[in-house]
Amino acid sequence: MKMKRFYVIITVLAQAVFLALPVAGQYRDGKAYVDLNDSETVSALKKHVRIFASDAFEGRKAGSPGEEAAADYLTQAFKDCDIDLLSGEHGDVFGMRMSSGDTIASRNVIGFIPGYDKQVRGEYIVIGARLDNLGSETMTVDGVQVEKIYNGANGNASGLAMLIELGRKLKTNGVLLRRSILLMGFGDSRNMNAGSWYFLNRAFTDVDNIVAMVNLDMLGTGNSGFYAYTASNPDMNAVISSVNSSLQPIIPELTATEPYPSDHRSFYDKRIPSVFFTTGRYPEHDTPKDVENIIDYADMERELEYIYSFSMALASGDRAPAFDSTVASARAGGGAIPYYDCDRKPTFLGSPDPAKFLQTWVYHYLKYPDEAVRNGIQGRVLVDFVIDEKGKVTDVKVLRGVDPLLDNEAVRVISASPDWKPGAVRGKKVKSRMSLYVEFRLKERKK
């Protein structure tokens, strides 16, 4: 796994000196009276939201000192959780040209938790949340100009807080993770998901091995509902269904309508199965009223438990989810994937062409039944079979027969096939299904 880092030289702004301030120092270490009964998780979530949504961060506008401060806080939080970092001290910096012609410097923060399974630890689950919000602007209120800050407590300090605490739980239980986890704070997300686009198209060289993405955006108003959007992907829906069948403190409502355009879209564009967890739009969305007092932390704690269970299921499952609906539907039904839908098709004696199998095995060992010869029976038998993950031919059956004599011989010779090299999807060996015509043709007798 390799990362390219692109750095943009920018003029240091005068207001950047505020980044040197000890952000957490603005808050008292002791709990307020209303916080005394909080669980450790709720206390941690509150701390993160209060800092990300503080006035000191000035709404975390992309390219601003506030966004950089948010990236620094997330970086330190990952360090505190003993999560390895793939980005630098101030994130993985990238430049974006705005419609005004100006270039801004934004950044992604990337944490890494390795999987333990040698077979699949090279596959990655990305769990991400956007870093930026709208910043601030000057408004006229009763004839007086005032600076209004879009603190973004729910959008998306809530998702960032969830990302940190989810990372803590995953790191603590890292011995159970078969696949590797990438934890990401995406910069400049409000500008056409620029941070996630940059990561997938410029920075990360192992994109083909990203098997799923979990997006956390606006998770603080659970009293209005808790939703999961998968773009109706059967494999992702199957994971949700499996997690729902276990004891959970809350269960998301699967929605077929995208709640909000967010970073999962960049992953869909790369044909990576994704799920967007959110509590949906809310009245204070994109207004200066999006402050901490709208956050329901008890619901956030329950959502965290569910998303943790879902992430563990993704990272530890036998199969990575498929993006292609045909492949995913076959998996959801426990069936085999059509031969032509495999990224790497099954091969017989080094060839993926079924004609090779017919020529070198089927017709070489086929025995025309004597009774069929005497009775002049001939024709084409359509045989369906499965090549399993070990390359063995199984589940051989006739789809379109001619006569039991010919049908049984076609099944016999295909069932006796030597092992194949199995097919694969996204590097994972899979069961694949193939259908072939076996032709029985009698030679004309010379007169």
C-alpha positions as a printed NumPy array, in Angstrom:
array([[  0.   ,   0.   ,   0.   ],
       [  1.459,   3.304,  -1.032],
       [  0.314,   6.887,  -0.751],
       [  1.48 ,   9.732,  -2.915],
       [  1.486,  13.035,  -1.102],
       [  0.899,  16.306,  -2.924],
       [  1.672,  19.517,  -1.103],
       [  0.64 ,  22.986,  -2.126],
       [  2.714,  26.001,  -1.147],
       [  0.408,  28.719,   0.13 ],
       [  0.911,  32.085,   1.696],
       [  0.602,  31.878,   5.458],
       [ -2.427,  33.886,   6.498],
       [ -2.267,  36.129,   9.497],
       [ -5.174,  34.423,  11.137],
       [ -3.383,  31.076,  10.991],
       [ -1.683,  31.93 ,  14.24 ],
       [ -4.821,  30.81 ,  15.981],
       [ -3.92 ,  27.236,  15.037],
       [ -1.22 ,  27.318,  17.673],
       [ -3.833,  27.772,  20.382],
       [ -4.453,  24.709,  22.582],
       [ -7.969,  24.085,  21.317],
       [ -8.991,  21.649,  24.024],
       [ -7.847,  24.191,  26.595],
       [-10.964,  26.256,  25.97 ],
       [-13.029,  23.693,  27.79 ],
       [-13.109,  22.772,  31.447],
       [-11.828,  19.339,  32.309],
       [-14.645,  18.738,  34.782],
       [-18.184,  17.783,  33.757],
       [-21.099,  20.136,  34.029],
       [-23.931,  19.056,  36.33 ],
       [-26.074,  17.863,  33.391],
       [-23.202,  15.636,  32.229],
       [-22.602,  13.775,  35.471],
       [-24.596,  10.693,  34.487],
       [-23.044,  10.371,  31.025],
       [-21.42 ,   7.115,  29.969],
       [-17.787,   7.242,  28.89 ],
       [-18.876,   7.019,  25.263],
       [-21.34 ,   9.903,  25.554],
       [-18.712,  12.006,  27.36 ],
       [-16.236,  11.362,  24.542],
       [-18.813,  12.152,  21.834],
       [-19.725,  15.406,  23.595],
       [-16.088,  16.439,  23.84 ],
       [-15.447,  15.872,  20.135],
       [-18.618,  17.635,  18.976],
       [-17.964,  20.642,  21.232],
       [-14.471,  21.054,  19.827],
       [-15.277,  20.472,  16.145],
       [-18.308,  22.797,  16.401],
       [-16.61 ,  25.456,  18.523],
       [-16.479,  29.097,  17.43 ],
       [-12.689,  28.8  ,  17.415],
       [-12.914,  26.581,  14.327],
       [-15.011,  29.249,  12.539],
       [-17.23 ,  26.743,  10.73 ],
       [-14.346,  24.683,   9.264],
       [-14.603,  26.16 ,   5.766],
       [-12.497,  24.248,   3.238],
       [ -9.024,  25.72 ,   2.966],
       [ -9.405,  27.786,   6.153],
       [ -7.365,  27.689,   9.367],
       [-10.486,  26.211,  10.989],
       [-10.483,  23.208,   8.655],
       [ -6.77 ,  22.72 ,   9.296],
       [ -7.403,  22.869,  13.05 ],
       [-10.128,  20.233,  12.652],
       [ -7.678,  18.045,  10.711],
       [ -5.081,  18.504,  13.451],
       [ -7.586,  17.55 ,  16.145],
       [ -8.635,  14.428,  14.227],
       [ -4.976,  13.505,  13.689],
       [ -4.258,  13.783,  17.411],
       [ -7.421,  11.831,  18.273],
       [ -6.243,   8.953,  16.062],
       [ -2.853,   9.062,  17.768],
       [ -4.541,   8.954,  21.174],
       [ -6.374,   5.804,  20.024],
       [ -3.038,   4.293,  18.916],
       [ -4.252,   4.282,  15.31 ],
       [ -1.497,   4.423,  12.69 ],
       [ -1.514,   7.481,  10.412],
       [ -1.012,   7.459,   6.646],
       [ -1.292,  11.248,   6.422],
       [  1.144,  13.871,   7.742],
       [  0.946,  16.025,  10.855],
       [ -1.445,  18.431,   9.12 ],
       [ -3.142,  15.86 ,   6.909],
       [ -2.577,  14.881,   3.288],
       [ -2.66 ,  18.313,   1.644],
       [ -4.11 ,  18.894,  -1.814],
       [ -4.924,  21.988,  -3.853],
       [ -8.336,  22.683,  -5.368],
       [ -9.13 ,  25.445,  -7.864],
       [-12.356,  27.264,  -7.027],
       [-14.861,  28.77 ,  -9.483],
       [-13.431,  32.174,  -8.564],
       [-10.076,  31.088,  -9.974],
       [ -8.448,  30.947,  -6.552],
       [ -6.641,  27.821,  -5.361],
       [ -7.245,  26.601,  -1.82 ],
       [ -5.3  ,  24.062,   0.189],
       [ -7.484,  21.438,   1.823],
       [ -6.504,  18.142,   3.421],
       [ -7.555,  14.574,   4.187],
       [ -6.722,  12.758,   7.417],
       [ -6.145,   9.013,   7.098],
       [ -5.87 ,   6.457,   9.905],
       [ -5.054,   2.792,   9.346],
       [ -5.929,  -0.37 ,  11.287],
       [ -4.388,  -3.509,   9.716],
       [ -6.327,  -6.737,   9.359],
       [ -4.889,  -9.997,  10.655],
       [ -5.901, -12.46 ,   7.91 ],
       [ -3.124, -12.961,   5.353],
       [ -5.688, -13.921,   2.733],
       [ -7.77 , -10.732,   2.889],
       [ -5.864,  -8.12 ,   4.876],
       [ -4.905,  -6.533,   1.55 ],
       [ -8.589,  -5.612,   1.148],
       [ -9.705,  -2.309,   2.669],
       [-12.891,  -1.006,   4.256],
       [-12.966,   2.814,   4.142],
       [-14.926,   4.513,   6.929],
       [-15.148,   8.256,   6.336],
       [-16.696,  11.524,   7.511],
       [-16.413,  15.007,   6.04 ],
       [-14.226,  17.541,   7.821],
       [-15.499,  20.817,   6.408],
       [-18.608,  22.928,   6.742],
       [-19.7  ,  26.326,   5.424],
       [-17.418,  28.566,   7.502],
       [-18.776,  31.973,   8.486],
       [-20.21 ,  35.088,   6.898],
       [-21.103,  38.636,   7.788],
       [-24.843,  39.292,   8.163],
       [-26.839,  42.41 ,   8.901],
       [-29.1  ,  41.94 ,  11.906],
       [-31.289,  44.911,  12.935],
       [-29.012,  47.198,  10.956],
       [-25.861,  45.901,  12.659],
       [-23.264,  43.782,  10.905],
       [-22.468,  40.6  ,  12.814],
       [-20.327,  37.583,  12.042],
       [-22.38 ,  34.38 ,  11.892],
       [-20.611,  31.05 ,  12.209],
       [-21.958,  27.86 ,  10.638],
       [-20.686,  25.678,  13.477],
       [-21.982,  22.462,  11.92 ],
       [-22.551,  20.511,  15.136],
       [-24.597,  17.921,  13.297],
       [-23.059,  18.659,   9.925],
       [-20.621,  17.14 ,  10.433],
       [-19.079,  17.358,  13.901],
       [-21.404,  14.471,  14.794],
       [-19.977,  12.239,  12.049],
       [-16.392,  13.132,  12.982],
       [-17.066,  12.351,  16.643],
       [-18.568,   9.032,  15.573],
       [-15.524,   8.32 ,  13.375],
       [-13.117,   8.801,  16.288],
       [-15.038,   6.629,  18.742],
       [-15.701,   3.986,  16.098],
       [-11.965,   3.938,  15.357],
       [-11.253,   3.504,  19.072],
       [-13.547,   0.468,  19.283],
       [-12.184,  -1.096,  16.092],
       [ -8.587,  -0.598,  17.213],
       [ -9.348,  -2.135,  20.619],
       [-10.772,  -5.209,  18.879],
       [ -8.325,  -5.219,  15.985],
       [ -7.47 ,  -8.888,  16.537],
       [-10.944,  -9.689,  15.175],
       [-10.537,  -7.738,  11.926],
       [ -9.749,  -9.909,   8.929],
       [ -9.645,  -6.979,   6.479],
       [ -7.862,  -3.676,   6.993],
       [ -9.633,  -0.439,   7.906],
       [ -8.949,   3.062,   6.565],
       [-10.464,   5.797,   8.768],
       [-10.794,   9.063,   6.865],
       [-11.686,  12.681,   7.457],
       [-12.425,  14.121,   3.996],
       [-11.437,  17.736,   3.321],
       [-13.347,  20.067,   0.99 ],
       [-16.281,  17.692,   0.889],
       [-18.819,  20.461,   0.338],
       [-17.127,  21.251,  -2.987],
       [-18.283,  18.256,  -5.037],
       [-16.714,  15.749,  -2.58 ],
       [-13.254,  16.98 ,  -3.534],
       [-11.371,  15.22 ,  -0.721],
       [-12.743,  11.77 ,  -1.46 ],
       [-12.259,  12.306,  -5.218],
       [ -8.643,  13.316,  -4.637],
       [ -8.019,  10.276,  -2.424],
       [ -9.436,   7.849,  -4.997],
       [ -7.987,   9.437,  -8.131],
       [ -4.679,  10.988,  -7.075],
       [ -3.426,   9.834,  -3.682],
       [ -4.174,   6.177,  -2.999],
       [ -2.569,   3.609,  -5.283],
       [ -4.5  ,   0.564,  -4.014],
       [ -8.02 ,   1.658,  -4.971],
       [ -8.796,  -1.668,  -6.667],
       [ -8.5  ,  -3.348,  -3.263],
       [-11.041,  -1.09 ,  -1.527],
       [-13.993,  -3.451,  -1.172],
       [-16.489,  -1.244,   0.699],
       [-17.078,   2.26 ,   2.046],
       [-19.023,   3.412,   5.125],
       [-19.998,   7.103,   5.116],
       [-20.843,   8.94 ,   8.365],
       [-22.582,  12.273,   7.841],
       [-25.141,  14.05 ,  10.06 ],
       [-25.714,  11.49 ,  12.822],
       [-26.749,  13.712,  15.726],
       [-30.525,  13.994,  15.407],
       [-31.591,  10.394,  15.875],
       [-34.965,  11.46 ,  17.303],
       [-35.893,  12.132,  13.666],
       [-34.829,   8.655,  12.492],
       [-31.73 ,   6.639,  11.661],
       [-31.219,   5.653,   8.028],
       [-28.987,   3.481,   5.868],
       [-28.69 ,   4.163,   2.152],
       [-26.982,   1.476,   0.051],
       [-28.285,   2.359,  -3.42 ],
       [-30.164,  -0.963,  -3.077],
       [-26.971,  -3.022,  -3.261],
       [-28.007,  -6.626,  -2.406],
       [-24.712,  -7.522,  -0.698],
       [-24.744,  -4.436,   1.55 ],
       [-28.418,  -5.017,   2.316],
       [-27.583,  -8.607,   3.241],
       [-24.962,  -7.417,   5.75 ],
       [-27.497,  -5.007,   7.259],
       [-30.061,  -7.785,   7.473],
       [-27.534, -10.048,   9.179],
       [-26.585,  -7.386,  11.743],
       [-30.27 ,  -6.596,  12.332],
       [-30.895, -10.222,  13.254],
       [-28.572,  -9.878,  16.252],
       [-29.4  ,  -7.938,  19.39 ],
       [-28.9  ,  -4.243,  18.58 ],
       [-29.803,  -1.077,  20.53 ],
       [-31.113,   0.537,  17.344],
       [-31.796,  -0.585,  13.773],
       [-31.555,   1.745,  10.763],
       [-34.33 ,   2.158,   8.258],
       [-33.169,   1.135,   4.791],
       [-34.04 ,   3.938,   2.411],
       [-34.101,   3.774,  -1.38 ],
       [-33.868,   7.573,  -1.616],
       [-30.473,   9.188,  -1.092],
       [-30.817,  11.375,   2.03 ],
       [-28.059,  13.803,   1.084],
       [-25.238,  13.991,  -1.5  ],
       [-22.034,  13.102,   0.323],
       [-18.683,  11.337,  -0.082],
       [-20.179,   7.912,  -0.756],
       [-20.846,   9.194,  -4.293],
       [-17.118,   9.248,  -5.115],
       [-16.906,   5.573,  -4.16 ],
       [-19.984,   4.675,  -6.218],
       [-18.245,   6.281,  -9.194],
       [-15.392,   3.799,  -8.653],
       [-17.897,   0.922,  -8.404],
       [-17.176,   0.371,  -4.718],
       [-20.153,  -0.831,  -2.623],
       [-21.027,   1.861,  -0.081],
       [-23.445,   2.574,   2.725],
       [-24.4  ,   6.02 ,   3.996],
       [-25.443,   6.134,   7.65 ],
       [-27.264,   9.32 ,   8.644],
       [-30.105,  10.706,  10.723],
       [-31.134,  12.752,   7.69 ],
       [-31.857,  16.397,   7.058],
       [-32.979,  18.588,   9.936],
       [-34.392,  22.139,  10.303],
       [-31.081,  23.673,  11.389],
       [-29.165,  22.182,   8.445],
       [-26.781,  24.71 ,   6.827],
       [-27.81 ,  27.481,   9.22 ],
       [-26.013,  29.19 ,  12.135],
       [-28.438,  27.327,  14.418],
       [-26.63 ,  24.022,  13.829],
       [-25.058,  24.075,  17.297],
       [-24.492,  21.507,  19.998],
       [-27.843,  21.847,  21.771],
       [-29.616,  20.084,  18.87 ],
       [-27.521,  16.917,  19.308],
       [-29.079,  13.806,  20.859],
       [-26.08 ,  12.001,  22.338],
       [-28.035,   9.032,  23.69 ],
       [-29.117,   8.182,  20.153],
       [-25.588,   8.754,  18.88 ],
       [-24.293,   6.186,  21.348],
       [-26.83 ,   3.627,  20.1  ],
       [-25.994,   4.417,  16.469],
       [-22.305,   3.957,  17.256],
       [-22.952,   0.455,  18.595],
       [-24.85 ,  -0.481,  15.442],
       [-22.282,   0.979,  13.023],
       [-19.523,  -0.791,  14.937],
       [-21.34 ,  -4.134,  14.537],
       [-21.879,  -3.429,  10.839],
       [-18.213,  -2.482,  10.319],
       [-17.057,  -5.643,  12.08 ],
       [-19.336,  -7.737,   9.872],
       [-17.904,  -6.107,   6.738],
       [-14.313,  -6.455,   7.883],
       [-14.633, -10.048,   9.07 ],
       [-17.076, -11.61 ,   6.602],
       [-16.156, -14.496,   4.33 ],
       [-16.847, -12.492,   1.186],
       [-16.341,  -8.865,   0.329],
       [-19.494,  -7.216,  -1.064],
       [-19.857,  -6.927,  -4.836],
       [-20.869,  -3.757,  -6.652],
       [-22.367,  -5.463,  -9.704],
       [-26.051,  -6.152,  -9.066],
       [-25.99 ,  -9.519, -10.846],
       [-23.063, -10.739,  -8.78 ],
       [-24.503,  -9.289,  -5.587],
       [-27.912, -10.853,  -6.217],
       [-26.321, -14.265,  -6.75 ],
       [-24.432, -13.922,  -3.485],
       [-27.47 , -12.693,  -1.597],
       [-29.304, -15.818,  -2.71 ],
       [-26.371, -18.045,  -1.824],
       [-25.942, -18.996,  -5.484],
       [-23.009, -19.023,  -7.853],
       [-21.959, -16.075,  -9.985],
       [-22.438, -16.332, -13.75 ],
       [-19.192, -17.254, -15.491],
       [-19.164, -14.072, -17.568],
       [-19.57 , -11.82 , -14.482],
       [-16.287, -12.907, -12.906],
       [-13.443, -10.373, -12.98 ],
       [-11.163, -13.353, -13.497],
       [-12.978, -16.125, -15.325],
       [-12.443, -19.777, -14.349],
       [ -9.867, -21.516, -16.524],
       [ -9.353, -25.103, -17.67 ],
       [ -5.772, -26.052, -18.56 ],
       [ -4.895, -22.342, -18.568],
       [ -7.696, -21.229, -20.888],
       [-10.856, -19.28 , -19.954],
       [-12.492, -20.382, -23.234],
       [-15.135, -23.09 , -22.589],
       [-14.334, -24.543, -26.024],
       [-10.979, -25.675, -24.612],
       [-12.791, -27.719, -21.955],
       [-15.06 , -29.29 , -24.576],
       [-12.228, -30.171, -26.945],
       [ -9.619, -31.439, -24.489],
       [-11.863, -33.154, -21.965],
       [-15.52 , -33.591, -22.849],
       [-15.227, -34.858, -26.429],
       [-12.026, -36.763, -25.657],
       [-13.681, -38.868, -22.942],
       [-17.308, -38.843, -24.104],
       [-18.713, -42.331, -24.837],
       [-21.644, -42.474, -27.194],
       [-24.118, -44.936, -25.593],
       [-24.468, -48.08 , -27.729],
       [-28.254, -48.094, -27.375],
       [-28.399, -44.484, -28.555],
       [-26.305, -45.425, -31.6  ],
       [-28.546, -48.407, -32.418],
       [-31.644, -46.242, -32.139],
       [-30.162, -43.283, -34.045],
       [-30.55 , -40.864, -31.103],
       [-28.545, -37.65 , -31.464],
       [-28.75 , -33.976, -30.51 ],
       [-27.359, -31.29 , -28.172],
       [-27.659, -31.564, -24.386],
       [-27.482, -28.284, -22.449],
       [-25.639, -28.955, -19.186],
       [-25.301, -26.504, -16.295],
       [-22.6  , -26.843, -13.62 ],
       [-20.782, -24.943, -10.887],
       [-17.034, -24.494, -10.45 ],
       [-16.552, -23.921,  -6.727],
       [-13.936, -21.825,  -4.907],
       [-11.521, -24.788,  -4.968],
       [-11.981, -25.337,  -8.702],
       [-14.04 , -28.501,  -8.336],
       [-16.98 , -29.133, -10.674],
       [-20.232, -29.571,  -8.721],
       [-24.007, -29.349,  -9.103],
       [-24.032, -30.784, -12.636],
       [-27.525, -30.923, -14.123],
       [-29.294, -31.005, -17.468],
       [-31.154, -27.82 , -18.407],
       [-32.324, -29.025, -21.809],
       [-32.161, -32.73 , -22.54 ],
       [-32.463, -34.918, -25.616],
       [-32.826, -38.445, -24.25 ],
       [-31.869, -39.966, -20.862],
       [-29.127, -41.979, -22.567],
       [-27.388, -38.863, -23.89 ],
       [-28.299, -36.711, -20.892],
       [-26.721, -39.113, -18.401],
       [-23.511, -39.445, -20.431],
       [-23.117, -35.662, -20.676],
       [-23.54 , -35.357, -16.904],
       [-21.087, -38.208, -16.305],
       [-18.231, -36.811, -18.342],
       [-18.565, -33.25 , -17.003],
       [-18.859, -34.507, -13.418],
       [-15.557, -36.383, -13.882],
       [-13.749, -33.19 , -14.918],
       [-10.343, -32.449, -13.36 ],
       [-10.122, -29.34 , -11.199],
       [-10.315, -25.906, -12.787],
       [ -8.673, -22.699, -11.617],
       [-11.63 , -20.971,  -9.947],
       [-13.033, -17.597, -10.978],
       [-12.599, -14.489,  -8.861],
       [-14.324, -11.178,  -8.186],
       [-12.189,  -8.322,  -6.832],
       [ -9.424, -10.824,  -6.117],
       [-11.667, -13.15 ,  -4.077],
       [-12.263, -16.709,  -5.307],
       [-15.946, -17.374,  -5.958],
       [-18.314, -20.069,  -7.111],
       [-19.134, -19.583, -10.792],
       [-21.852, -21.142, -12.928],
       [-21.431, -22.235, -16.531],
       [-23.794, -23.752, -19.097],
       [-22.517, -25.667, -22.132],
       [-24.014, -27.618, -25.006],
       [-22.62 , -31.153, -25.362],
       [-23.244, -32.35 , -28.888],
       [-23.926, -35.982, -29.82 ],
       [-23.803, -36.462, -33.578],
       [-23.828, -39.8  , -35.42 ],
       [-21.611, -40.272, -38.439],
       [-23.387, -40.987, -41.671],
       [-22.881, -44.56 , -42.849],
       [-21.311, -44.981, -46.266],
       [-23.559, -46.72 , -48.767]])
